[in-house]
Coordinates of C-alpha atoms in Angstrom, one line a residue:
Chain A
M1 CA 173.0 -43.4 -68.6
D2 CA 172.2 -46.3 -71.0
K3 CA 172.2 -44.0 -73.9
V4 CA 175.6 -42.7 -73.0
R5 CA 176.9 -46.3 -72.6
T6 CA 175.4 -47.3 -76.0
W7 CA 176.9 -44.2 -77.6
W8 CA 180.3 -45.0 -76.1
R9 CA 180.2 -48.6 -77.3
A10 CA 179.5 -47.4 -80.8
H11 CA 182.1 -44.7 -80.8
R12 CA 184.9 -46.0 -78.6
P13 CA 188.3 -46.3 -80.3
S14 CA 189.2 -49.7 -81.5
T15 CA 192.3 -51.6 -80.3
R16 CA 194.0 -50.8 -83.6
A17 CA 193.3 -47.1 -83.2
L18 CA 194.8 -47.2 -79.8
V19 CA 197.9 -49.0 -81.0
Q20 CA 198.3 -46.5 -83.9
L21 CA 198.1 -43.7 -81.3
Y22 CA 200.6 -45.5 -79.1
A23 CA 203.0 -45.9 -82.0
A24 CA 202.7 -42.2 -83.0
L25 CA 203.4 -41.2 -79.4
L26 CA 206.3 -43.5 -79.1
Y27 CA 207.9 -42.4 -82.3
N28 CA 207.5 -38.8 -81.3
A29 CA 208.2 -39.1 -77.6
H30 CA 210.5 -36.0 -77.5
L31 CA 207.5 -33.8 -76.7
K32 CA 209.6 -30.9 -75.4
G33 CA 210.8 -30.6 -79.0
F34 CA 207.4 -29.2 -79.9
V35 CA 207.6 -26.7 -77.1
Q36 CA 211.2 -25.6 -77.8
G37 CA 211.0 -25.9 -81.6
E38 CA 214.1 -28.0 -81.8
I39 CA 214.6 -31.5 -83.2
F40 CA 216.0 -34.4 -81.1
T41 CA 219.6 -35.2 -81.7
G42 CA 220.2 -38.2 -79.4
P43 CA 221.7 -41.6 -80.3
T44 CA 218.3 -43.3 -80.7
K45 CA 218.1 -41.6 -84.1
A46 CA 220.5 -44.2 -85.4
L47 CA 217.5 -46.6 -85.3
C48 CA 214.7 -46.5 -87.9
V49 CA 211.1 -46.7 -86.8
P50 CA 208.9 -49.0 -88.8
G51 CA 206.3 -46.4 -89.9
L52 CA 206.5 -43.3 -92.0
N53 CA 207.6 -40.6 -89.5
C54 CA 209.8 -37.7 -90.5
Y55 CA 213.0 -37.4 -88.6
S56 CA 212.8 -33.6 -88.8
C57 CA 209.7 -33.6 -86.7
P58 CA 210.6 -31.9 -83.4
G59 CA 209.2 -34.9 -81.5
A60 CA 210.9 -37.7 -83.5
V61 CA 213.2 -39.9 -81.5
G62 CA 214.0 -42.3 -84.4
A63 CA 214.9 -42.1 -88.0
C64 CA 212.5 -42.4 -90.9
P65 CA 213.1 -45.6 -92.8
L66 CA 212.5 -44.0 -96.2
G67 CA 214.7 -41.0 -95.6
A68 CA 217.4 -43.2 -94.3
L69 CA 217.0 -45.5 -97.3
Q70 CA 217.3 -42.7 -99.8
N71 CA 220.3 -41.3 -98.1
A72 CA 221.9 -44.7 -97.9
L73 CA 221.3 -45.3 -101.6
A74 CA 222.8 -41.9 -102.4
S75 CA 225.9 -43.0 -100.6
A76 CA 225.9 -46.4 -102.3
G77 CA 229.4 -45.8 -103.5
H78 CA 230.6 -45.8 -99.9
G79 CA 228.7 -49.1 -99.0
A80 CA 226.6 -47.5 -96.3
G81 CA 223.2 -49.0 -97.3
W82 CA 223.4 -52.5 -95.7
Y83 CA 222.2 -51.3 -92.3
V84 CA 219.1 -49.6 -93.6
L85 CA 218.3 -52.4 -96.0
G86 CA 218.7 -54.9 -93.2
I87 CA 216.3 -53.0 -90.9
L88 CA 213.7 -52.6 -93.6
A89 CA 214.0 -56.3 -94.4
L90 CA 213.6 -57.2 -90.7
F91 CA 210.5 -55.0 -90.3
G92 CA 209.1 -56.5 -93.6
L93 CA 209.7 -60.1 -92.6
A94 CA 208.3 -59.6 -89.1
L95 CA 205.3 -57.4 -89.9
G96 CA 204.8 -56.8 -93.6
R97 CA 202.1 -54.2 -94.2
T98 CA 200.8 -54.8 -90.7
V99 CA 203.1 -51.8 -90.0
C100 CA 200.8 -49.7 -92.3
G101 CA 197.6 -50.8 -90.5
W102 CA 198.9 -50.6 -86.9
L103 CA 202.1 -48.7 -86.5
C104 CA 202.1 -45.8 -89.0
P105 CA 201.3 -42.3 -87.8
M106 CA 200.4 -41.2 -91.3
G107 CA 198.0 -44.1 -91.5
L108 CA 196.3 -42.9 -88.3
L109 CA 196.1 -39.4 -89.7
Q110 CA 194.6 -40.6 -93.0
E111 CA 191.9 -42.6 -91.1
L112 CA 191.1 -39.5 -89.0
L113 CA 190.7 -37.5 -92.2
H114 CA 188.5 -40.2 -93.7
G115 CA 186.3 -39.9 -90.6
I116 CA 185.1 -36.5 -91.7
P117 CA 181.5 -37.1 -92.9
T118 CA 181.4 -36.6 -96.6
P119 CA 180.3 -38.7 -99.6
K120 CA 183.0 -41.4 -99.9
L121 CA 184.6 -42.9 -103.0
G122 CA 184.5 -46.7 -103.0
K123 CA 187.1 -49.1 -104.4
G124 CA 187.0 -50.6 -107.8
R125 CA 189.1 -51.1 -110.9
V126 CA 190.3 -47.5 -111.0
T127 CA 191.6 -47.6 -107.4
R128 CA 193.1 -51.1 -108.0
A129 CA 195.0 -49.7 -111.0
L130 CA 196.1 -46.6 -109.0
S131 CA 197.5 -48.9 -106.3
W132 CA 200.3 -49.7 -108.7
V133 CA 201.4 -46.1 -108.7
K134 CA 203.2 -46.5 -105.4
Y135 CA 205.5 -49.0 -106.9
A136 CA 206.5 -46.5 -109.5
V137 CA 207.1 -43.9 -106.7
L138 CA 209.2 -46.5 -104.9
A139 CA 211.2 -47.3 -108.1
V140 CA 211.7 -43.7 -109.3
L141 CA 211.7 -41.4 -106.3
V142 CA 213.1 -43.7 -103.6
V143 CA 215.5 -45.9 -105.6
A144 CA 216.4 -44.7 -109.1
L145 CA 216.8 -40.9 -108.5
P146 CA 218.7 -41.0 -105.2
L147 CA 221.0 -43.8 -106.4
G148 CA 221.6 -42.3 -109.9
Y149 CA 222.1 -38.8 -108.6
G150 CA 224.4 -40.0 -105.8
L151 CA 226.6 -42.0 -108.1
R152 CA 226.7 -39.4 -110.8
H153 CA 227.1 -36.2 -108.7
G154 CA 228.4 -37.5 -105.4
M155 CA 225.7 -35.8 -103.4
P156 CA 222.3 -37.0 -102.1
L157 CA 219.0 -36.3 -103.7
P158 CA 216.3 -37.8 -101.4
A159 CA 213.7 -37.2 -104.2
F160 CA 210.7 -38.6 -102.3
C161 CA 211.4 -36.4 -99.3
K162 CA 212.1 -33.4 -101.4
Y163 CA 209.2 -33.6 -103.9
L164 CA 206.4 -35.5 -102.3
C165 CA 206.5 -36.8 -98.7
P166 CA 203.5 -35.3 -96.8
A167 CA 205.0 -36.5 -93.5
G168 CA 208.1 -34.3 -94.1
T169 CA 205.9 -31.3 -94.9
L170 CA 203.5 -31.8 -92.0
E171 CA 205.8 -33.1 -89.2
G172 CA 209.0 -31.4 -90.3
A173 CA 208.3 -28.2 -92.1
V174 CA 204.9 -27.2 -90.5
G175 CA 206.0 -28.8 -87.1
L176 CA 209.1 -26.5 -87.0
L177 CA 207.4 -23.4 -88.5
S178 CA 204.5 -23.5 -86.0
N179 CA 206.9 -22.8 -83.1
P180 CA 207.4 -19.1 -82.4
A181 CA 211.1 -19.8 -81.7
N182 CA 211.6 -20.7 -85.3
G183 CA 210.3 -17.5 -86.8
G184 CA 213.6 -17.1 -88.7
L185 CA 212.8 -20.3 -90.7
F186 CA 210.1 -18.5 -92.7
A187 CA 212.8 -16.5 -94.5
M188 CA 214.1 -19.7 -96.2
L189 CA 210.7 -20.9 -97.5
G190 CA 210.5 -20.9 -101.3
L191 CA 209.4 -22.9 -104.2
A192 CA 210.2 -26.2 -102.6
F193 CA 207.9 -25.4 -99.6
T194 CA 205.1 -24.1 -101.9
R195 CA 205.2 -27.3 -104.0
K196 CA 205.3 -29.6 -101.1
F197 CA 202.6 -27.7 -99.2
V198 CA 200.3 -28.0 -102.3
A199 CA 201.0 -31.7 -102.5
L200 CA 200.2 -32.1 -98.7
V201 CA 196.9 -30.3 -99.1
L202 CA 195.9 -32.3 -102.1
I203 CA 196.8 -35.6 -100.4
A204 CA 194.9 -34.6 -97.3
L205 CA 191.8 -33.7 -99.4
A206 CA 192.0 -37.1 -101.2
C207 CA 192.1 -38.9 -97.9
V208 CA 188.9 -37.2 -96.8
F209 CA 187.0 -38.8 -99.7
C210 CA 189.0 -41.9 -100.3
W211 CA 190.1 -44.4 -97.6
R212 CA 193.9 -44.0 -97.0
A213 CA 194.5 -42.5 -100.4
F214 CA 198.2 -41.8 -99.8
C215 CA 198.8 -45.3 -98.3
R216 CA 197.0 -47.0 -101.2
F217 CA 198.3 -45.1 -104.1
L218 CA 201.5 -43.3 -103.3
C219 CA 203.3 -44.5 -100.2
P220 CA 206.6 -46.3 -101.2
L221 CA 207.0 -47.6 -97.7
G222 CA 203.8 -49.5 -98.0
A223 CA 204.8 -50.8 -101.5
L224 CA 208.1 -52.0 -100.0
Y225 CA 206.4 -53.8 -97.0
G226 CA 203.8 -55.2 -99.4
L227 CA 206.5 -57.2 -101.1
F228 CA 207.1 -59.0 -97.8
N229 CA 203.4 -59.7 -97.0
R230 CA 203.5 -63.3 -98.2
V231 CA 206.4 -64.2 -95.9
A232 CA 205.7 -61.9 -93.0
L233 CA 205.4 -63.5 -89.6
I234 CA 202.5 -61.4 -88.4
G235 CA 199.5 -60.9 -90.6
V236 CA 196.0 -61.9 -91.4
K237 CA 195.6 -65.6 -92.2
V238 CA 192.7 -67.7 -93.5
D239 CA 191.8 -71.1 -92.2
A240 CA 191.2 -72.9 -95.5
D241 CA 189.0 -75.6 -93.8
R242 CA 186.5 -73.1 -92.6
C243 CA 186.5 -70.8 -95.6
N244 CA 183.7 -71.3 -98.1
G245 CA 185.0 -68.6 -100.5
C246 CA 182.0 -66.3 -100.1
G247 CA 184.2 -63.2 -100.6
A248 CA 182.6 -61.2 -97.7
C249 CA 186.2 -60.5 -96.5
V250 CA 187.3 -58.8 -99.7
R251 CA 184.0 -57.0 -100.1
R252 CA 184.5 -55.5 -96.7
C253 CA 188.2 -54.8 -97.2
P254 CA 188.7 -51.0 -97.5
M255 CA 192.0 -51.5 -99.3
D256 CA 192.5 -52.8 -102.8
A257 CA 193.2 -56.4 -101.7
R258 CA 192.0 -59.1 -104.1
R259 CA 192.5 -61.8 -101.4
V260 CA 193.2 -61.8 -97.7
G261 CA 196.9 -61.2 -97.0
D262 CA 198.0 -60.1 -100.5
R263 CA 200.3 -57.2 -101.2
E264 CA 197.6 -54.6 -100.4
C265 CA 196.5 -56.1 -97.1
I266 CA 197.4 -54.0 -94.1
S267 CA 196.0 -56.5 -91.5
C268 CA 193.4 -53.9 -90.3
G269 CA 191.2 -56.8 -89.3
K270 CA 187.9 -55.7 -91.0
C271 CA 187.8 -59.0 -92.8
V272 CA 188.0 -60.8 -89.4
D273 CA 184.8 -59.1 -88.4
A274 CA 183.2 -59.7 -91.8
C275 CA 183.8 -63.5 -91.9
A276 CA 180.6 -65.2 -90.7
R277 CA 182.5 -68.6 -90.5
G278 CA 185.3 -67.3 -88.3
A279 CA 187.9 -68.4 -90.8
I280 CA 190.1 -65.3 -90.6
A281 CA 192.4 -64.3 -87.8
L282 CA 195.3 -62.0 -87.2
C283 CA 198.2 -64.4 -86.5
A284 CA 201.8 -64.3 -85.5
G285 CA 203.1 -67.6 -87.0
R286 CA 200.7 -70.1 -85.6
A287 CA 199.6 -68.1 -82.6
V288 CA 196.3 -66.3 -83.0
L289 CA 196.6 -62.6 -81.9
S290 CA 193.1 -61.5 -82.7
G291 CA 190.4 -63.6 -84.2
P292 CA 187.2 -65.6 -83.9
K293 CA 188.3 -67.7 -80.8
P294 CA 185.8 -67.5 -78.0
A295 CA 186.8 -64.9 -75.4
A296 CA 187.2 -67.6 -72.7
E297 CA 190.0 -69.2 -74.7
R298 CA 192.1 -66.1 -75.0
P299 CA 195.0 -65.7 -72.6
R300 CA 193.7 -62.7 -70.8
R301 CA 196.6 -62.5 -68.3
A302 CA 199.1 -62.5 -71.1
R303 CA 197.2 -59.7 -72.8
R304 CA 197.1 -57.6 -69.6
A305 CA 200.8 -58.2 -69.1
V306 CA 201.6 -57.0 -72.6
R307 CA 199.4 -53.9 -72.2
A308 CA 201.0 -53.1 -68.9
A309 CA 204.5 -53.5 -70.3
A310 CA 203.6 -51.4 -73.4
L311 CA 202.2 -48.6 -71.2
M312 CA 205.3 -48.7 -69.0
A313 CA 207.6 -48.5 -72.0
L314 CA 205.7 -45.5 -73.3
V315 CA 205.8 -43.7 -69.9
A316 CA 209.5 -44.5 -69.6
A317 CA 210.2 -43.2 -73.1
L318 CA 208.2 -40.0 -72.5
V319 CA 210.1 -39.4 -69.2
A320 CA 213.6 -40.2 -70.7
F321 CA 213.2 -38.1 -73.8
N322 CA 211.8 -35.1 -72.0
L323 CA 214.2 -34.8 -69.1
P324 CA 215.6 -31.3 -68.9
G325 CA 219.0 -31.2 -70.6
A326 CA 222.1 -29.2 -69.7
P327 CA 221.4 -25.4 -69.9
K328 CA 222.9 -23.6 -72.9
Q329 CA 226.0 -21.6 -72.1
A330 CA 225.2 -18.0 -71.5
A331 CA 226.8 -15.4 -73.7
P332 CA 229.8 -13.9 -72.0
E333 CA 228.7 -10.3 -72.6
A334 CA 225.3 -8.8 -73.2
A335 CA 226.4 -7.3 -76.5
V336 CA 227.9 -10.6 -77.8
G337 CA 225.6 -13.0 -79.6
S338 CA 224.6 -14.4 -83.0
A339 CA 221.5 -12.4 -83.7
V340 CA 221.6 -9.6 -86.3
G341 CA 223.1 -6.5 -84.8
E342 CA 225.1 -8.5 -82.2
Q343 CA 228.9 -9.0 -82.1
L344 CA 229.8 -12.6 -82.8
A345 CA 232.0 -14.2 -80.1
D346 CA 235.5 -15.0 -81.1
F347 CA 236.4 -18.6 -82.0
T348 CA 239.3 -20.6 -83.4
L349 CA 239.2 -23.4 -85.9
P350 CA 242.0 -25.5 -87.5
L351 CA 241.7 -25.3 -91.3
L352 CA 242.1 -28.3 -93.6
D353 CA 245.2 -26.7 -95.2
G354 CA 247.0 -26.9 -91.8
T355 CA 246.6 -23.2 -90.8
T356 CA 244.3 -21.8 -88.1
F357 CA 241.4 -19.5 -88.5
R358 CA 240.8 -17.0 -85.6
L359 CA 237.8 -14.8 -86.1
S360 CA 239.2 -11.8 -84.3
E361 CA 242.1 -11.7 -86.8
H362 CA 239.7 -10.8 -89.5
R363 CA 238.4 -7.5 -88.0
G364 CA 238.1 -5.0 -90.8
Q365 CA 237.1 -7.6 -93.3
V366 CA 233.6 -8.8 -94.2
V367 CA 233.4 -12.4 -93.2
F368 CA 231.0 -15.0 -94.6
I369 CA 230.7 -18.2 -92.5
N370 CA 228.9 -21.1 -94.1
L371 CA 227.8 -24.3 -92.3
W372 CA 227.6 -27.2 -94.7
A373 CA 228.1 -31.0 -95.0
T374 CA 229.1 -33.2 -97.9
Y375 CA 225.8 -35.2 -97.6
C376 CA 223.7 -32.0 -97.8
A377 CA 222.9 -31.5 -101.5
P378 CA 221.8 -27.8 -101.2
C379 CA 225.0 -27.1 -99.3
V380 CA 227.1 -28.6 -102.0
R381 CA 225.1 -26.8 -104.7
E382 CA 225.6 -23.4 -103.2
M383 CA 229.3 -23.8 -102.5
P384 CA 230.3 -22.6 -106.1
C385 CA 228.4 -19.4 -105.3
F386 CA 230.7 -18.7 -102.3
D387 CA 233.7 -19.6 -104.5
R388 CA 232.6 -17.1 -107.1
L389 CA 232.0 -14.5 -104.4
K390 CA 235.5 -14.9 -103.0
A391 CA 237.0 -14.8 -106.5
G392 CA 235.2 -11.6 -107.3
H393 CA 236.0 -10.0 -103.9
P394 CA 239.4 -11.2 -102.7
E395 CA 239.3 -8.7 -99.8
I396 CA 236.6 -10.6 -98.0
E397 CA 236.9 -13.8 -95.9
V398 CA 234.8 -16.9 -96.6
L399 CA 235.0 -19.7 -94.2
A400 CA 233.1 -23.0 -95.0
V401 CA 232.7 -25.0 -91.8
H402 CA 231.8 -28.6 -92.2
S403 CA 229.5 -30.1 -89.6
S404 CA 231.3 -32.2 -86.9
L405 CA 229.2 -35.1 -88.2
V406 CA 231.5 -36.4 -90.9
T407 CA 230.5 -39.4 -93.0
E408 CA 233.5 -39.3 -95.3
D409 CA 236.9 -37.7 -95.6
V410 CA 236.2 -34.0 -96.2
A411 CA 239.6 -33.2 -97.5
A412 CA 239.5 -36.0 -100.0
Y413 CA 236.0 -34.9 -101.1
L414 CA 237.2 -31.4 -101.7
A415 CA 240.4 -32.4 -103.5
D416 CA 238.9 -32.3 -107.0
K417 CA 236.4 -29.5 -106.5
G418 CA 238.8 -26.6 -106.9
W419 CA 237.0 -24.3 -104.4
A420 CA 239.4 -21.6 -103.2
L421 CA 237.8 -21.1 -99.8
D422 CA 239.0 -21.7 -96.2
F423 CA 237.6 -25.1 -95.2
A424 CA 237.4 -26.4 -91.6
V425 CA 235.7 -29.3 -89.8
D426 CA 233.9 -28.1 -86.7
E427 CA 235.2 -31.0 -84.5
G428 CA 234.5 -29.3 -81.2
D429 CA 231.4 -27.4 -82.4
A430 CA 233.2 -24.1 -81.7
A431 CA 231.7 -22.4 -84.7
L432 CA 228.3 -24.0 -84.2
Q433 CA 228.1 -22.6 -80.6
A434 CA 229.4 -19.2 -81.6
I435 CA 226.8 -18.7 -84.3
D436 CA 224.1 -20.6 -82.4
G437 CA 223.8 -23.0 -85.3
S438 CA 220.7 -25.2 -85.5
A439 CA 220.4 -28.8 -86.7
L440 CA 219.4 -27.4 -90.1
L441 CA 221.8 -27.2 -93.1
P442 CA 222.9 -25.1 -94.9
Q443 CA 223.3 -22.0 -92.7
T444 CA 225.1 -18.7 -93.6
V445 CA 226.3 -16.0 -91.3
V446 CA 227.6 -12.7 -92.6
L447 CA 229.7 -10.3 -90.4
D448 CA 230.6 -6.7 -91.2
G449 CA 234.1 -5.2 -90.7
D450 CA 233.4 -4.8 -86.9
G451 CA 232.4 -8.4 -86.5
V452 CA 228.8 -7.6 -86.1
V453 CA 226.2 -10.0 -87.5
V454 CA 224.3 -8.7 -90.5
Y455 CA 222.8 -12.0 -91.5
N456 CA 222.3 -15.4 -89.8
Q457 CA 220.0 -17.7 -91.6
A458 CA 219.5 -21.4 -92.4
G459 CA 218.6 -22.1 -96.0
S460 CA 220.1 -21.9 -99.5
V461 CA 221.6 -18.7 -101.0
S462 CA 222.4 -17.7 -104.6
D463 CA 224.9 -15.4 -106.3
E464 CA 222.5 -12.5 -106.2
I465 CA 221.7 -13.0 -102.5
L466 CA 225.4 -13.2 -101.6
E467 CA 226.2 -10.0 -103.5
E468 CA 223.3 -8.3 -101.8
L469 CA 224.5 -9.5 -98.4
L470 CA 228.1 -8.3 -99.2
A471 CA 226.7 -4.9 -100.1
R472 CA 224.8 -4.9 -96.8
A473 CA 227.8 -5.9 -94.8
S474 CA 230.2 -3.4 -96.4
G475 CA 227.6 -0.6 -96.3
A476 CA 227.8 -0.1 -100.1
P477 CA 224.9 -0.2 -102.6
P478 CA 224.6 -3.6 -104.4
A479 CA 226.4 -3.9 -107.7
Chain B
M1 CA 167.5 -35.6 -101.5
T2 CA 167.5 -36.3 -97.8
G3 CA 168.9 -33.9 -95.1
K4 CA 171.7 -36.3 -94.5
R5 CA 172.8 -36.3 -98.1
I6 CA 172.7 -32.5 -98.2
Y7 CA 174.8 -32.3 -95.1
L8 CA 177.4 -34.7 -96.6
I9 CA 177.6 -32.7 -99.8
L10 CA 177.9 -29.5 -97.9
Q11 CA 180.7 -30.9 -95.9
A12 CA 182.5 -32.1 -99.1
A13 CA 182.1 -28.6 -100.6
L14 CA 183.4 -26.9 -97.4
W15 CA 186.5 -29.0 -97.1
T16 CA 187.3 -28.8 -100.8
L17 CA 186.9 -25.0 -100.7
L18 CA 189.2 -24.9 -97.6
A19 CA 191.8 -26.9 -99.4
A20 CA 191.6 -24.8 -102.6
L21 CA 191.9 -21.6 -100.5
L22 CA 195.0 -23.0 -98.6
I23 CA 196.6 -23.8 -102.0
A24 CA 195.7 -20.4 -103.4
G25 CA 197.1 -18.8 -100.3
A26 CA 200.4 -20.6 -100.5
V27 CA 200.8 -19.9 -104.2
G28 CA 199.7 -16.3 -103.7
L29 CA 202.3 -15.7 -101.0
Y30 CA 205.0 -17.2 -103.1
R31 CA 204.1 -15.0 -106.1
E32 CA 204.0 -11.9 -103.9
G33 CA 207.4 -12.7 -102.6
M34 CA 208.8 -13.2 -106.1
A35 CA 207.3 -9.9 -107.2
L36 CA 209.2 -8.2 -104.3
R37 CA 212.4 -9.9 -105.4
A38 CA 211.8 -8.9 -109.0
A39 CA 211.3 -5.3 -107.8
G40 CA 215.0 -5.3 -106.7
D41 CA 215.1 -6.7 -103.2
V42 CA 216.8 -10.0 -104.1
A43 CA 217.2 -11.1 -100.5
A44 CA 213.6 -10.4 -99.5
P45 CA 212.0 -13.4 -97.9
L46 CA 209.2 -15.0 -100.0
F47 CA 207.2 -15.9 -96.9
T48 CA 207.1 -14.1 -93.6
R49 CA 205.4 -15.1 -90.3
E50 CA 203.1 -12.0 -90.5
R51 CA 202.0 -12.6 -94.1
V52 CA 201.4 -16.3 -93.4
A53 CA 199.5 -15.5 -90.2
G54 CA 197.4 -12.9 -92.1
R55 CA 196.4 -15.5 -94.7
L56 CA 195.6 -18.1 -92.1
A57 CA 193.5 -15.7 -90.1
K58 CA 191.3 -15.1 -93.2
L59 CA 190.7 -18.8 -93.5
A60 CA 190.0 -19.3 -89.8
P61 CA 186.2 -18.7 -89.9
L62 CA 185.8 -21.2 -92.8
A63 CA 188.0 -23.8 -91.1
G64 CA 186.0 -23.3 -87.8
L65 CA 182.7 -23.8 -89.7
A66 CA 184.0 -27.0 -91.4
L67 CA 185.4 -28.4 -88.2
G68 CA 182.2 -27.5 -86.2
L69 CA 180.0 -29.2 -88.8
T70 CA 182.3 -32.2 -88.8
L71 CA 182.1 -32.6 -85.0
V72 CA 178.3 -32.2 -85.1
G73 CA 178.1 -34.9 -87.8
L74 CA 180.4 -37.2 -85.9
A75 CA 178.4 -36.8 -82.7
L76 CA 175.2 -37.6 -84.6
G77 CA 176.8 -40.5 -86.3
V78 CA 176.1 -39.2 -89.8
R79 CA 178.1 -41.0 -92.5
D80 CA 178.0 -42.1 -96.1
A81 CA 176.7 -45.7 -95.7
R82 CA 175.8 -46.5 -99.3
R83 CA 176.8 -50.0 -100.2
R84 CA 179.1 -50.2 -103.1
P85 CA 179.8 -53.4 -104.9
A86 CA 183.4 -54.6 -104.8
A87 CA 184.8 -55.2 -108.2
C88 CA 187.1 -58.0 -107.1
G89 CA 185.3 -61.2 -108.3
K90 CA 185.5 -64.5 -106.6
I91 CA 188.1 -64.6 -103.9
P92 CA 190.8 -67.2 -103.7
V93 CA 192.0 -67.6 -100.1
R94 CA 195.3 -68.6 -98.6
G95 CA 195.5 -71.9 -96.9
E96 CA 197.8 -73.0 -94.1
E97 CA 201.3 -71.6 -94.3
P98 CA 203.5 -73.9 -96.3
R99 CA 206.7 -75.1 -94.7
R100 CA 208.9 -73.5 -97.4
T101 CA 207.4 -70.1 -96.5
A102 CA 208.6 -70.5 -92.9
R103 CA 212.0 -71.7 -94.1
L104 CA 212.3 -68.8 -96.5
R105 CA 211.4 -66.4 -93.7
L106 CA 214.1 -67.8 -91.5
V107 CA 216.7 -67.5 -94.2
L108 CA 215.7 -64.0 -95.0
L109 CA 215.6 -63.1 -91.3
A110 CA 219.2 -64.4 -90.9
L111 CA 220.2 -62.4 -94.0
A112 CA 218.6 -59.2 -92.6
A113 CA 220.4 -59.7 -89.3
A114 CA 223.7 -60.1 -91.1
M115 CA 223.0 -57.0 -93.1
I116 CA 222.3 -55.0 -90.0
A117 CA 225.5 -56.3 -88.3
L118 CA 227.5 -55.5 -91.4
G119 CA 226.0 -52.0 -91.7
A120 CA 226.6 -51.3 -88.0
C121 CA 230.3 -52.2 -88.5
N122 CA 230.9 -50.2 -91.7
G123 CA 229.4 -47.0 -90.3
G124 CA 225.8 -47.4 -91.7
A125 CA 224.2 -46.7 -88.3
R126 CA 226.4 -43.7 -87.8
D127 CA 225.4 -42.3 -91.2
V128 CA 221.7 -42.8 -90.4
L129 CA 222.2 -40.9 -87.1
Y130 CA 224.1 -38.0 -88.6
K131 CA 221.6 -37.5 -91.4
A132 CA 218.7 -37.7 -88.9
V133 CA 220.2 -35.1 -86.6
N134 CA 221.6 -32.7 -89.2
I135 CA 218.6 -32.0 -91.4
C136 CA 218.9 -30.9 -95.0
T137 CA 216.3 -28.1 -95.1
E138 CA 215.5 -28.5 -98.7
C139 CA 214.6 -32.2 -98.2
V140 CA 211.8 -31.6 -95.7
G141 CA 210.2 -28.9 -97.7
L142 CA 212.0 -25.9 -96.2
G143 CA 214.7 -24.0 -98.1

């Protein structure tokens, strides 16, 4: 029994690990999303969480601050960035990089990977130099590219999400793909997925050998919060009267900090344990949260109350986000549906040119329905393909349905584009319901002359694919 | 070389091999799909659930071995405990928080709150919501 107790004392999770797990659970409280393979679309997604947690994760109940920041910068011309910048500044001022050490799910994952017993790489001049790379990532992928591309082309390019973010690949892509209900998503995987999957594997491997490799060298969110470390309310502080400058704190520090509380410090608290003189503590302003104070002096009641409140909040979130929602409307007839081979239900939409689109009026024609949004770069990029298709085949119908979530005047946006298609805004989600649209953009549905679905897929298309789909729908060999 | 050292090196080799095979698998699937498209089926999916599952099934024994060895090592408390010198020199420490830092924090906090309020009024919160619930597939590594 004593052996078990000793083993448990040596291996039990630290308070920090429990807080990290708590934060990961709270950010991803929509657990039924993992079962259903659908993302959460409730109003709490207007709020950013402090840590790096992709909003396309089926469990995510909040927005990723980096994804939101890039999208906001891409819309800088519309003045939409104040909200995200304010939230990031608030988190930075309150917590600084304490977020990285305590509240980031990716941090927890990196530490778990580092727990795999292998030879480990220590820190030194090379890692210190590499720690500057994340500032370049922040400047180029998070700020310059989204801002520049947004201003120049009028559409977003969240470059960090698109090219590098391991949270997006792991939580979003792999999280959605691993559910059997999303088998259709495999068809849209391509070079972007391959590239990001390779990046994810390399980053994960680096984390096995090197403590928090992504956090230290690549994470732009950590770089951003690091800028606030000096003024952050919560963080590790040193009592200058007790400190003798022995340097034990920095030798023990697994990050690349040169001094306690500098831009690299994530307030993990290893220096608190390392300090023989009890000069270091995790503080919130002047209040000591965790430090060398004798146990008797600590306000145990207050701690228990905080723990109980936190636990209740988590339970409440898990219950609230996982309550069964309203059941989906059943299809009116067995043969009607949105899967390939089924007849698409009729729907009516007011077009932006003032006329009305009714699906049943287009029987005998091949119909392409494209779900898109002005803020979805791949959607905007593929729109000329639909325009060329329509120009080359005037006998077909192409309907471009903008998502009901409108961030700008769609008609004004289209004014100078010159696309000769039928455009509609899906205000009542009539088209979305008819084609069983997901929260993923873009999505294309192709109907043959009898109104039967021959293709229904989220993901980008090209000229060649559209010609192939047209041939499939009209029963003719491709040109 | 001690048994512990051999174990650690074996673990490193196993996990590196697993990562290399995962990368090779993903790239291989992509190339196979591209070859199909080049052969004329331009709408052919590059990845399919069956092909991905087939590749993953081949890696399962190696992944199981690596995971099993890891769990054994963790239970026995094996780890790389070599001491490495920190190349950080003498450490300056931060003293008590100066008053101007506290004042600066307050000013910045007020500024942040004002930015959030302004953003909430000009539709910034709505934009965040819309882009978080209508996901651009390309941006998360799909598509």
